[in-house]
mmCIF file of C-alpha atoms in Angstrom:
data_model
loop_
_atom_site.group_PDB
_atom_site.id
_atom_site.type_symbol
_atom_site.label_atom_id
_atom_site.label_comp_id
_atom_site.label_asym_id
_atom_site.label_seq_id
_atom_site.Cartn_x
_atom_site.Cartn_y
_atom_site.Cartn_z
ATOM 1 C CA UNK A 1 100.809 60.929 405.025
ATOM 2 C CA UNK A 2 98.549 63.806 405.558
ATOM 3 C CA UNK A 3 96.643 63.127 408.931
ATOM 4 C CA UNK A 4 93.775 61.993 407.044
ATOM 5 C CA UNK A 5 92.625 58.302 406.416
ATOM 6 C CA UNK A 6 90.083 57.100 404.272
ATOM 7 C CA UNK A 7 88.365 54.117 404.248
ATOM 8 C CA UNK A 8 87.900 51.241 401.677
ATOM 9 C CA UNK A 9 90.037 52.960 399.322
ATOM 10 C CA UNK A 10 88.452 51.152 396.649
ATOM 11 C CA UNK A 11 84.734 49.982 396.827
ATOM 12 C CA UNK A 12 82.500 48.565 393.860
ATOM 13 C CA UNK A 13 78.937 48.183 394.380
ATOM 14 C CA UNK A 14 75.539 47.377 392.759
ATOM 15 C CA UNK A 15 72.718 49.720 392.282
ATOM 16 C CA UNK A 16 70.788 48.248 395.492
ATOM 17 C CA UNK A 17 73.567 48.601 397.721
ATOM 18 C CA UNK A 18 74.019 49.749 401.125
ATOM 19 C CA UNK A 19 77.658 51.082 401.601
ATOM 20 C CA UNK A 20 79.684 53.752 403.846
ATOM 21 C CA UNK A 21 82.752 55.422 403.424
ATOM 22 C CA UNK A 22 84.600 56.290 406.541
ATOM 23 C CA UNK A 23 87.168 59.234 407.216
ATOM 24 C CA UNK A 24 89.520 59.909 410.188
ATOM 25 C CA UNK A 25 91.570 62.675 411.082
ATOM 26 C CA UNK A 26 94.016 62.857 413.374
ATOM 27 C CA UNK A 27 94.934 66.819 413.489
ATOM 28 C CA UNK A 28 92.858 68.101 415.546
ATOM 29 C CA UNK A 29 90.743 69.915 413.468
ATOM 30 C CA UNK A 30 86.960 70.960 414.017
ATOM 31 C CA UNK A 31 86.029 71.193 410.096
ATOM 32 C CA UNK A 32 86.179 68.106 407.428
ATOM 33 C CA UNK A 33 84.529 68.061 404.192
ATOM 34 C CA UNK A 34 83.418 65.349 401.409
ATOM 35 C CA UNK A 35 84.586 66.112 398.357
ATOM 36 C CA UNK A 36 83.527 64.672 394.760
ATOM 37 C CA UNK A 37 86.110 64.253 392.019
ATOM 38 C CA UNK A 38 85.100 62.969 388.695
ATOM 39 C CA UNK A 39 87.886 62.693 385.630
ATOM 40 C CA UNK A 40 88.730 66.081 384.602
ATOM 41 C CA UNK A 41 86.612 68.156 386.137
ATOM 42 C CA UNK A 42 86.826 70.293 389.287
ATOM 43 C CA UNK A 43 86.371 68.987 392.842
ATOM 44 C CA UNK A 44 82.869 68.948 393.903
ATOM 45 C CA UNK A 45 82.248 70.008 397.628
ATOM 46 C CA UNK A 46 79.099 67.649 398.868
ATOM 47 C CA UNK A 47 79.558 68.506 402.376
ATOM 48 C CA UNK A 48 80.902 70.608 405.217
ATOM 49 C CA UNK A 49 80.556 70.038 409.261
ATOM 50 C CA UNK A 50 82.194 72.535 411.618
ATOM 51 C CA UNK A 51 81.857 71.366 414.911
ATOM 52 C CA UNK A 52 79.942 68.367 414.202
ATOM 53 C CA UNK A 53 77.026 70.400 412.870
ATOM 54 C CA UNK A 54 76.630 70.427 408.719
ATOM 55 C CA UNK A 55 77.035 73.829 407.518
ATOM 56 C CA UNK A 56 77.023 73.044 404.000
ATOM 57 C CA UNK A 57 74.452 70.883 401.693
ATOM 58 C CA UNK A 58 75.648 71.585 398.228
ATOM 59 C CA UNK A 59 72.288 69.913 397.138
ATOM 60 C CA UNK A 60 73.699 66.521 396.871
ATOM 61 C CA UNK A 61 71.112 63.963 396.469
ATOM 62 C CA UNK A 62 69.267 62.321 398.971
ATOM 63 C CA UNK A 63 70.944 58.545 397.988
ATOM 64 C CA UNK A 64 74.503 60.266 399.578
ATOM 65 C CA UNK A 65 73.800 60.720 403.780
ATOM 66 C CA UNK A 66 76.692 61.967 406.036
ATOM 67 C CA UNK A 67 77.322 61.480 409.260
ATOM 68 C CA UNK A 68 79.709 63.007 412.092
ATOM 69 C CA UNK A 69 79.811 61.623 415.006
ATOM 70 C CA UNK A 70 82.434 63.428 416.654
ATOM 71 C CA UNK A 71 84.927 66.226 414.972
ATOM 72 C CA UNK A 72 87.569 63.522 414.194
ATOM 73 C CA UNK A 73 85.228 61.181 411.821
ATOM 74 C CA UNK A 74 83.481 61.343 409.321
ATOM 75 C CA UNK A 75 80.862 58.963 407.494
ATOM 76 C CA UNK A 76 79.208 59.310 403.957
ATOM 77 C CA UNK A 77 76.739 56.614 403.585
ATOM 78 C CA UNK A 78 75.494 55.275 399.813
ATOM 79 C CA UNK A 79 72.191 54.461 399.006
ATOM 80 C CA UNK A 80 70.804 53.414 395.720
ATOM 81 C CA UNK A 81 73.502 54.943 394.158
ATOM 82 C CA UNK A 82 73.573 55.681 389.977
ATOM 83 C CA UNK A 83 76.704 54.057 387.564
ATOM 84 C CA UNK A 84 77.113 58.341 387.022
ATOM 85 C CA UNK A 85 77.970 58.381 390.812
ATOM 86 C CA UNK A 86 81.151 56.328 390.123
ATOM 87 C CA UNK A 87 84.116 58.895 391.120
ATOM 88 C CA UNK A 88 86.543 59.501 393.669
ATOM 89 C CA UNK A 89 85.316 60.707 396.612
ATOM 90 C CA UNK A 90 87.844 62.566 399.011
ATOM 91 C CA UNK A 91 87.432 63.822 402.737
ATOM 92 C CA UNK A 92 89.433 66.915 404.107
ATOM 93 C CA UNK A 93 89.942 68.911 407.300
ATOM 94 C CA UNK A 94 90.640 72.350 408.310
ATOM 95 C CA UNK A 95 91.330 73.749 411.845
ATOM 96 C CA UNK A 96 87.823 75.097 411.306
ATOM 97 C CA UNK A 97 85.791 76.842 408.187
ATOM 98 C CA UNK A 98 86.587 80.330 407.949
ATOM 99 C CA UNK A 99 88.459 82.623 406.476
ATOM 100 C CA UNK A 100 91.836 83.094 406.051
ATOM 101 C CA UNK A 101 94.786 81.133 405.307
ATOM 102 C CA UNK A 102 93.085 77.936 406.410
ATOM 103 C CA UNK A 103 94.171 75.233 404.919
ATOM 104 C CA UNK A 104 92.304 71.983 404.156
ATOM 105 C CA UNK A 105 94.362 68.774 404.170
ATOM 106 C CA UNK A 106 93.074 65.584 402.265
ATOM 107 C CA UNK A 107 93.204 61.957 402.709
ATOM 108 C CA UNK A 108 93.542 59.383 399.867
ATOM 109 C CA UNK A 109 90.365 58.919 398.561
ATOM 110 C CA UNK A 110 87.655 56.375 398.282
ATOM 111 C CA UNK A 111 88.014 55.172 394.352
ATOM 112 C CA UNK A 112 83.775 54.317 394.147
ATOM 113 C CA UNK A 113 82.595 52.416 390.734
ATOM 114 C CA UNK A 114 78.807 51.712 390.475
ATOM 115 C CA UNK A 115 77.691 48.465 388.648
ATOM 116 C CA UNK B 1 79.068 82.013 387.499
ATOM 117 C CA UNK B 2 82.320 81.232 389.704
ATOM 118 C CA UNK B 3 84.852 80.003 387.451
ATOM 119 C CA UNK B 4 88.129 78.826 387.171
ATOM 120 C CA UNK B 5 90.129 77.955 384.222
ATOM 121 C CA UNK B 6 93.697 76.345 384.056
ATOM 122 C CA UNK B 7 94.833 74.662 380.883
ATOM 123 C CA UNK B 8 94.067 70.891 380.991
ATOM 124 C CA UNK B 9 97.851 69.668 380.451
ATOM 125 C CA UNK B 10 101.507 70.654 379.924
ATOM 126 C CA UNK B 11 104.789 69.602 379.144
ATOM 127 C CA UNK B 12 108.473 70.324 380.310
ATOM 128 C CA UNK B 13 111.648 68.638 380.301
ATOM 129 C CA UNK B 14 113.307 67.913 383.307
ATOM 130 C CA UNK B 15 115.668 70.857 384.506
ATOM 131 C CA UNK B 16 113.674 73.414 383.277
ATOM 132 C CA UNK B 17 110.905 75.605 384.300
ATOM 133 C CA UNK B 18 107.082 76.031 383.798
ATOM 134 C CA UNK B 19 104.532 78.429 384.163
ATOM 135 C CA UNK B 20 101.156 77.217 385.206
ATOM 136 C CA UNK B 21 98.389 79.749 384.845
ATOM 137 C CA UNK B 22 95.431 80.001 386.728
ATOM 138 C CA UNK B 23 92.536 82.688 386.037
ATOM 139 C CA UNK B 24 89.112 83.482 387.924
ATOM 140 C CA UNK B 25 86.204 84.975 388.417
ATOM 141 C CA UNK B 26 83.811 84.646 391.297
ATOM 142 C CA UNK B 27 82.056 85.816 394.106
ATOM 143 C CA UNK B 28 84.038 87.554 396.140
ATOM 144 C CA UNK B 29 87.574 86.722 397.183
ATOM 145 C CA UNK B 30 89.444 85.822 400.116
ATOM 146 C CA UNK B 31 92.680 83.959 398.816
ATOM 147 C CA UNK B 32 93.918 81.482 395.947
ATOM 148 C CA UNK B 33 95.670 78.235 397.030
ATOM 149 C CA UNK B 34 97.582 75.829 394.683
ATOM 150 C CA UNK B 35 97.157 72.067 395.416
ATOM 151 C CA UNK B 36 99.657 68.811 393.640
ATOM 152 C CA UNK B 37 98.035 65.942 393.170
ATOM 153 C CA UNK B 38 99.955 62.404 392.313
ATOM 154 C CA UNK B 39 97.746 60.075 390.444
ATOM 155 C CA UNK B 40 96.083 57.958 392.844
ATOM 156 C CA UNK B 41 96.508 60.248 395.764
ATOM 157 C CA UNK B 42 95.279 62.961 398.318
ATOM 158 C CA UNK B 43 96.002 66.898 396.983
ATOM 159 C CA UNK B 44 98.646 68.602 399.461
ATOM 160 C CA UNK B 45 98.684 71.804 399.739
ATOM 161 C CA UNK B 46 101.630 73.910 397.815
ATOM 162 C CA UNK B 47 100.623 77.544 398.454
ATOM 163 C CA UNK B 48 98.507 80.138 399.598
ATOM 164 C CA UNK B 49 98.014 83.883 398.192
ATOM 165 C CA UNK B 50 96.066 86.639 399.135
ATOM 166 C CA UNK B 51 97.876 89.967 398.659
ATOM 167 C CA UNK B 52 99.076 90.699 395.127
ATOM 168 C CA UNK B 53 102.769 89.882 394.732
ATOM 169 C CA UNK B 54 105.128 86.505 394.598
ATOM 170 C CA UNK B 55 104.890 83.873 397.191
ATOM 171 C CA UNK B 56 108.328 81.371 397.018
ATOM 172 C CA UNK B 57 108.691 78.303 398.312
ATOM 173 C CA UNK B 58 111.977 76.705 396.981
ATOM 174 C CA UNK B 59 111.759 75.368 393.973
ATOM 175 C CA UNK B 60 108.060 76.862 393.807
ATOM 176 C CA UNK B 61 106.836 80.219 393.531
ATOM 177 C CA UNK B 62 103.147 81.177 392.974
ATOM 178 C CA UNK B 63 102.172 84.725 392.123
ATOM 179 C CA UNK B 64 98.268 86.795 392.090
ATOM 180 C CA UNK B 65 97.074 89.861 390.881
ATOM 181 C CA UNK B 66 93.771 90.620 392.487
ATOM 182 C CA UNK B 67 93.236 93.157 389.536
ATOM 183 C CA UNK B 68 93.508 90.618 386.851
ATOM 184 C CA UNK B 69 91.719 87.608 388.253
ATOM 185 C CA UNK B 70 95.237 85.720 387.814
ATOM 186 C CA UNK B 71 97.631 83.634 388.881
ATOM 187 C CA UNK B 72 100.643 81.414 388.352
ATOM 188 C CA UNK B 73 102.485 78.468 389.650
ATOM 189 C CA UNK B 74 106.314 78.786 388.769
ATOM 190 C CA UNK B 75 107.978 75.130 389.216
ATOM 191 C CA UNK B 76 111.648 75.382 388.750
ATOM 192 C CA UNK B 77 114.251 72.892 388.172
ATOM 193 C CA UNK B 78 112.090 70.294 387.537
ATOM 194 C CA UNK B 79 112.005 66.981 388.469
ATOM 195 C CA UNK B 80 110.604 63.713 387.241
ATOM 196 C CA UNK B 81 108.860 63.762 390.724
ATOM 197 C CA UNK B 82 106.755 66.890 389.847
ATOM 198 C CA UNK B 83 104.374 64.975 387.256
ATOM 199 C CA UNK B 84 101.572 65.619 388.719
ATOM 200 C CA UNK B 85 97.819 67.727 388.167
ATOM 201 C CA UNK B 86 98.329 70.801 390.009
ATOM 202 C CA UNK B 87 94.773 72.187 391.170
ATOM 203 C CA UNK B 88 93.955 75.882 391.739
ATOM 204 C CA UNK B 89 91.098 76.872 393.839
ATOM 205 C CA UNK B 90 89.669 80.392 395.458
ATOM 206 C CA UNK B 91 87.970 80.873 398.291
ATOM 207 C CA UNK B 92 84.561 82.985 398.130
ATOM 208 C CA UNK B 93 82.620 85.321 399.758
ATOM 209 C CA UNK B 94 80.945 82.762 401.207
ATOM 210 C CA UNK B 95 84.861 80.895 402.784
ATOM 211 C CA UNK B 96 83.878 77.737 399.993
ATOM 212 C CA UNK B 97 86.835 76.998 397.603
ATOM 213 C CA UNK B 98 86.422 77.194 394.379
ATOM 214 C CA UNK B 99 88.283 74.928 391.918
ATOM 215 C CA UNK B 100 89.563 74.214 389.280
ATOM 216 C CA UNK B 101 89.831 71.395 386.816
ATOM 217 C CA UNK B 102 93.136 70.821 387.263
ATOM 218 C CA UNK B 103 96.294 70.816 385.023
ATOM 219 C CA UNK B 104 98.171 67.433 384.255
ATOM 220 C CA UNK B 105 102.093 68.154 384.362
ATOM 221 C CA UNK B 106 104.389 65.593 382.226
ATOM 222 C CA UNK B 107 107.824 66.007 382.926
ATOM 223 C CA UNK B 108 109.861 64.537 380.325
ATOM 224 C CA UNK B 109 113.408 63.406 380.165
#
């Protein structure tokens, strides 16, 4: 158990779906990320908020829209999504996104397939 | 381009040791951490370097050399519990991580 929650931890949907992954942490942190991970390849950072405000857009398209309501969740909503979207996707915190030796701690994963 | 390569699988018996190596190049740096990953499961973190030298951790060491773009995770006395990818990832200039693919460790009897 890391602190970090993630839910559905599995989800299948259809092309025209409307869907949203949520993420909770319970460390106190001000920084959590979405993370992509695909079958051998390296994790794919979507998304970073630090103090509820995005920092980070790695130009993730428009069909994946987070949300943060407060420091402690975390929402990734799915729109329209592609069959090449299918992956895991994985939410982190840090105490906050800087330097140093902070350390981001991950939650399960949601395991995403896209009819 | 950042990059980081790690070799895509091992094997080691169990009792032994292995060497996981882990070399970069990228913008800037401001540390290396090593993650274990169980299939099905979140990463935790294992370790954190960011001076040149050997960092241990009981049964773990990880080493860097700024220098040489390198690292290694040293798992010792292994254990059918350590099959698992180990991920290595460097923070930038910019504070992202960087990461690797990953490398799958099979521990065997």
């Amino acid at each position: 158990e890391t602190g970090v929650t993630q839910t559905p931890r599995h989800l299948v949907m259809g092309m025209t779906n409307k869907k949203s992954l949520k993420c909770e942490q319970h460390l106190g942190h001000n920084a959590m990320y979405w993370y992509k991970q695909s079958a051998k390849k390296p994790l794919e950072l979507m998304f970073v908020y630090n103090f509820k405000e995005q920092t980070e857009n790695n130009s993730v398209p428009s069909r994946f829209s987070p949300e943060c309501p407060n420091s402690s969740h975390l929402f990734l909503h799915l729109h329209t999504l592609q069959p090449e979207d299918s992956a895991l996707y994985l939410c982190a915190s840090s105490q906050d996104f800087s330097g140093g030796a902070d350390t981001q701690y991950f939650g399960p994963g949601t395991r995403l397939t896209v009819l | 381009g950042q990059n980081i390569d790690q070799p895509t699988e091992m094997t080691a018996t169990e009792g032994a040791i292995v060497q996981i190596n882990c070399t970069y190049q990228t913008s800037g740096f401001n540390g290396l951490f090593w993650y274990q990953q169980h299939a099905g499961e979140a990463p935790t973190f294992l370790s954190y370097n960011v001076l040149d030298g050997l960092e241990e951790k009981g049964r773990f060491s990880s080493f860097l050399s700024r220098s040489k773009g390198y690292s290694y995770l040293l798992l010792k006395e292994l254990q059918m519990k350590d099959s698992a990818s180990y991920l290595c990832a460097v923070r930038d200039s910019n504070y992202q991580l960087i990461w690797g693919a990953g490398t799958k460790l099979i521990i065997k009897p």
